[in-house]
Short mmCIF file of C-alpha atoms in Angstrom, two decimals:
data_model
loop_
_atom_site.label_atom_id
_atom_site.label_comp_id
_atom_site.label_asym_id
_atom_site.label_seq_id
_atom_site.Cartn_x
_atom_site.Cartn_y
_atom_site.Cartn_z
CA ASP A 1 8.72 6.44 -16.17
CA ALA A 2 10.06 7.35 -12.95
CA GLY A 3 7.60 6.44 -11.06
CA VAL A 4 5.68 7.96 -8.08
CA ILE A 5 8.01 10.80 -6.59
CA GLN A 6 7.73 12.25 -3.55
CA SER A 7 9.81 14.66 -1.63
CA PRO A 8 11.20 15.29 0.47
CA ARG A 9 12.83 11.86 1.86
CA HIS A 10 13.18 12.95 5.38
CA GLU A 11 12.00 15.43 7.14
CA VAL A 12 12.70 16.43 10.74
CA THR A 13 10.80 19.34 12.16
CA GLU A 14 10.10 20.97 15.46
CA MET A 15 6.67 20.84 17.15
CA GLY A 16 4.28 23.44 15.97
CA GLN A 17 5.77 23.69 12.68
CA GLU A 18 4.09 23.39 9.37
CA VAL A 19 4.88 20.34 7.06
CA THR A 20 4.32 19.98 3.40
CA LEU A 21 4.54 16.64 1.68
CA ARG A 22 4.94 16.37 -1.78
CA CYS A 23 3.63 14.02 -4.42
CA LYS A 24 4.02 13.62 -8.39
CA PRO A 25 1.72 10.68 -9.79
CA ILE A 26 2.59 8.73 -12.60
CA SER A 27 1.41 10.56 -15.83
CA GLY A 28 -1.99 9.16 -16.67
CA HIS A 29 -2.72 7.75 -13.33
CA ASP A 30 -6.26 9.06 -12.61
CA TYR A 31 -6.02 7.95 -8.44
CA LEU A 32 -3.69 9.32 -5.89
CA PHE A 33 -4.00 7.81 -2.56
CA TRP A 34 -1.81 9.06 0.62
CA TYR A 35 -1.04 6.23 3.25
CA ARG A 36 1.03 6.55 6.93
CA GLN A 37 2.86 4.14 8.21
CA THR A 38 3.88 3.53 11.83
CA MET A 39 4.89 0.59 13.63
CA MET A 40 1.79 0.76 15.85
CA ARG A 41 -0.77 0.83 13.11
CA GLY A 42 0.89 -0.09 9.86
CA LEU A 43 -0.30 1.33 6.86
CA GLU A 44 -3.35 3.51 7.22
CA LEU A 45 -5.08 5.50 4.22
CA LEU A 46 -5.58 9.04 4.49
CA ILE A 47 -7.18 10.18 1.66
CA TYR A 48 -7.49 9.72 -1.97
CA PHE A 49 -8.48 11.60 -4.82
CA ASN A 50 -9.77 10.94 -8.24
CA ASN A 51 -8.97 13.22 -11.18
CA ASN A 52 -8.25 15.43 -8.83
CA VAL A 53 -11.17 15.92 -6.51
CA PRO A 54 -10.90 14.17 -2.95
CA ILE A 55 -13.45 10.89 -2.97
CA ASP A 56 -12.69 10.14 0.88
CA ASP A 57 -10.59 11.85 3.53
CA SER A 58 -12.24 9.80 6.12
CA GLY A 59 -8.67 8.70 7.32
CA MET A 60 -7.30 11.93 7.61
CA PRO A 61 -6.69 11.83 11.69
CA GLU A 62 -7.63 15.56 12.46
CA ASP A 63 -7.94 19.18 11.30
CA ARG A 64 -4.76 19.66 11.56
CA PHE A 65 -4.16 17.50 8.42
CA SER A 66 -4.72 18.85 4.84
CA ALA A 67 -4.60 17.53 1.40
CA LYS A 68 -4.91 19.07 -2.12
CA MET A 69 -4.50 17.90 -5.49
CA PRO A 70 -4.21 21.15 -8.27
CA ASN A 71 -3.44 19.32 -11.20
CA ALA A 72 -3.10 15.85 -12.13
CA SER A 73 0.70 15.80 -11.76
CA PHE A 74 0.80 17.10 -8.14
CA SER A 75 -0.55 16.95 -4.91
CA THR A 76 0.45 17.79 -1.01
CA LEU A 77 -0.34 16.65 2.34
CA LYS A 78 -0.08 19.26 5.03
CA ILE A 79 0.15 19.08 8.70
CA GLN A 80 -0.04 22.31 10.25
CA PRO A 81 0.77 22.22 13.45
CA SER A 82 2.68 19.59 12.94
CA GLU A 83 2.92 16.94 16.72
CA PRO A 84 5.61 14.24 17.82
CA ARG A 85 2.53 11.61 17.52
CA ASP A 86 2.52 12.78 13.64
CA SER A 87 6.05 11.41 13.34
CA ALA A 88 5.60 8.02 10.56
CA VAL A 89 6.45 7.19 6.96
CA TYR A 90 4.22 8.96 4.71
CA PHE A 91 3.81 7.15 1.34
CA CYS A 92 1.83 8.39 -1.98
CA ALA A 93 0.44 6.56 -4.53
CA SER A 94 -1.20 6.25 -7.84
CA SER A 95 -3.30 3.81 -9.97
CA PRO A 96 -4.84 3.65 -13.17
CA GLN A 97 -8.55 4.32 -13.67
CA ARG A 98 -9.01 0.32 -14.21
CA GLY A 99 -5.12 -0.98 -13.04
CA THR A 100 -4.03 -3.93 -11.42
CA GLY A 101 -2.96 -2.33 -8.37
CA TYR A 102 -0.87 1.01 -6.90
CA THR A 103 2.33 2.12 -7.76
CA PHE A 104 3.89 3.70 -4.37
CA GLY A 105 6.71 6.29 -4.17
CA SER A 106 9.26 5.78 -1.36
CA GLY A 107 7.49 7.70 1.26
CA THR A 108 8.52 10.42 3.55
CA ARG A 109 10.02 10.08 6.74
CA LEU A 110 8.17 12.69 8.99
CA THR A 111 9.98 12.77 12.58
CA VAL A 112 8.46 16.00 15.11
CA VAL A 113 10.55 16.73 17.63
CA ASP V 1 -10.83 -4.04 7.85
CA ALA V 2 -8.50 -5.70 6.29
CA LYS V 3 -10.99 -9.23 5.72
CA THR V 4 -7.73 -11.25 5.26
CA THR V 5 -5.95 -13.19 7.54
CA GLN V 6 -2.34 -14.08 7.51
CA PRO V 7 0.78 -15.91 9.75
CA THR V 8 2.53 -13.30 11.44
CA SER V 9 5.77 -14.80 9.92
CA MET V 10 7.35 -17.33 8.14
CA ASP V 11 11.07 -18.58 6.99
CA CYS V 12 12.29 -20.06 3.92
CA ALA V 13 15.71 -21.23 3.14
CA GLU V 14 16.88 -19.18 -0.16
CA GLY V 15 16.36 -21.37 -3.68
CA ARG V 16 13.06 -22.92 -1.92
CA ALA V 17 9.57 -22.04 -2.86
CA ALA V 18 8.24 -19.81 -0.34
CA ASN V 19 4.36 -20.29 -0.10
CA LEU V 20 2.64 -17.96 1.63
CA PRO V 21 -0.92 -18.58 2.64
CA CYS V 22 -3.58 -16.17 3.12
CA ASN V 23 -7.46 -16.89 4.46
CA HIS V 24 -10.32 -14.39 3.07
CA SER V 25 -13.29 -16.33 3.83
CA THR V 26 -15.85 -13.55 3.69
CA ILE V 27 -14.63 -12.81 0.17
CA SER V 28 -17.42 -11.45 -2.05
CA GLY V 29 -18.43 -12.95 -5.44
CA ASN V 30 -16.88 -9.90 -7.29
CA GLU V 31 -13.52 -9.26 -5.19
CA TYR V 32 -10.39 -9.91 -5.89
CA VAL V 33 -7.55 -11.01 -3.95
CA TYR V 34 -4.41 -8.73 -4.45
CA TRP V 35 -1.21 -9.30 -3.32
CA TYR V 36 1.55 -6.86 -2.11
CA ARG V 37 5.12 -7.00 -0.36
CA GLN V 38 7.05 -4.22 1.29
CA ILE V 39 10.90 -4.50 1.64
CA HIS V 40 12.32 -2.69 4.52
CA SER V 41 12.38 1.20 4.16
CA GLN V 42 10.59 1.05 0.75
CA GLY V 43 7.03 1.73 -0.75
CA PRO V 44 4.65 -1.37 -0.84
CA GLN V 45 5.25 -3.20 -4.52
CA TYR V 46 2.31 -4.52 -6.17
CA ILE V 47 2.99 -8.09 -6.89
CA ILE V 48 -0.24 -10.25 -8.34
CA HIS V 49 -3.94 -10.43 -8.25
CA GLY V 50 -6.74 -12.99 -9.25
CA LEU V 51 -10.27 -13.55 -9.10
CA LYS V 52 -10.94 -17.17 -9.57
CA ASN V 53 -8.47 -18.53 -11.60
CA ASN V 54 -4.75 -19.06 -10.96
CA GLU V 55 -2.86 -16.19 -11.86
CA THR V 56 1.36 -16.62 -12.54
CA ASN V 57 3.57 -13.62 -13.47
CA GLU V 58 7.37 -13.11 -13.42
CA MET V 59 7.30 -12.47 -9.64
CA ALA V 60 5.01 -15.03 -8.40
CA SER V 61 2.35 -17.85 -8.75
CA LEU V 62 -1.18 -17.05 -7.04
CA ILE V 63 -3.25 -20.39 -6.21
CA ILE V 64 -7.01 -19.62 -5.07
CA THR V 65 -9.27 -22.14 -3.63
CA GLU V 66 -12.14 -23.46 -5.65
CA ASP V 67 -14.68 -22.08 -2.75
CA ARG V 68 -12.42 -18.93 -3.11
CA LYS V 69 -12.04 -18.61 0.66
CA SER V 70 -8.14 -18.91 1.03
CA SER V 71 -5.30 -18.40 -1.62
CA THR V 72 -1.34 -19.07 -1.62
CA LEU V 73 1.24 -16.66 -2.94
CA ILE V 74 3.98 -19.06 -4.41
CA LEU V 75 7.68 -17.61 -5.03
CA PRO V 76 9.05 -20.79 -6.71
CA HIS V 77 12.63 -19.79 -5.99
CA ALA V 78 13.25 -17.29 -2.96
CA THR V 79 16.25 -14.96 -3.08
CA LEU V 80 17.26 -13.24 -0.09
CA ARG V 81 15.97 -9.97 -1.74
CA ASP V 82 12.41 -11.69 -1.39
CA THR V 83 12.54 -11.07 2.32
CA ALA V 84 9.91 -9.02 3.13
CA VAL V 85 6.75 -8.01 4.42
CA TYR V 86 3.67 -9.52 2.42
CA TYR V 87 0.34 -8.27 2.39
CA CYS V 88 -2.69 -10.39 1.23
CA ILE V 89 -5.43 -8.06 0.35
CA VAL V 90 -9.18 -8.50 -1.17
CA ARG V 91 -10.90 -5.59 -3.00
CA LEU V 92 -13.19 -4.63 -6.02
CA HIS V 93 -11.27 -4.54 -8.96
CA TYR V 94 -12.93 -1.94 -11.14
CA THR V 95 -13.63 0.81 -8.25
CA GLY V 96 -11.30 3.41 -6.85
CA ASN V 97 -11.54 1.58 -3.43
CA GLN V 98 -9.03 1.95 -1.56
CA PHE V 99 -6.48 -1.12 -0.53
CA TYR V 100 -6.66 -1.62 3.38
CA PHE V 101 -3.50 -3.43 4.42
CA GLY V 102 -3.37 -5.72 7.32
CA THR V 103 -0.46 -6.55 9.36
CA GLY V 104 1.09 -9.37 6.80
CA THR V 105 3.37 -12.30 6.69
CA SER V 106 7.13 -11.31 7.34
CA LEU V 107 8.63 -13.43 5.27
CA THR V 108 12.56 -14.27 6.08
CA VAL V 109 14.45 -15.94 3.18
CA ILE V 110 17.68 -17.86 5.25
CA PRO V 111 21.18 -18.71 3.62
#
């Protein structure tokens, strides 16, 4: 199993541009989570899905952020328009229905200039 | 709300046991204790979890006090590769409830 796969690993974009982050969860995992990590705020949960349905998006900072999971093997996190304060490492994680814990991807380091 | 308290940082000599404490005095009866770690520039990695009894796996041991208000993660023979931030988290097990990561303990293993 290749684990949770995120792309791209690094993204540098200009303020105002649209950014799309991608995640492929582990096959058979019913839960998918998007986290953001910064030095100031640590690891923050943004949104999570169960069986492709968004369950809790209360951590999404504002309307500029949106997430989708069109099928069990793919999810996207989109920021439009991006701002410098969105610079962070974004992690995707997946978990079985009654699993022992999450498996995290390697993250996408986003820099907005 | 992480519901746990951990020391900010700790050092441990290579080859010695690393004992990482965690206070979770408000834990409820059906909440589990989970431990994760995050090595620099990587995603968090699951280590171990438990409810009441002590647990051991190939990575570590988890000792939970009888009143469940605190626990200790033990790395029996720390190596330089164990240098990481260690997070202690309490959570209901059989739900999709998210993990709330606090600030964790930054463990440095010294040669």
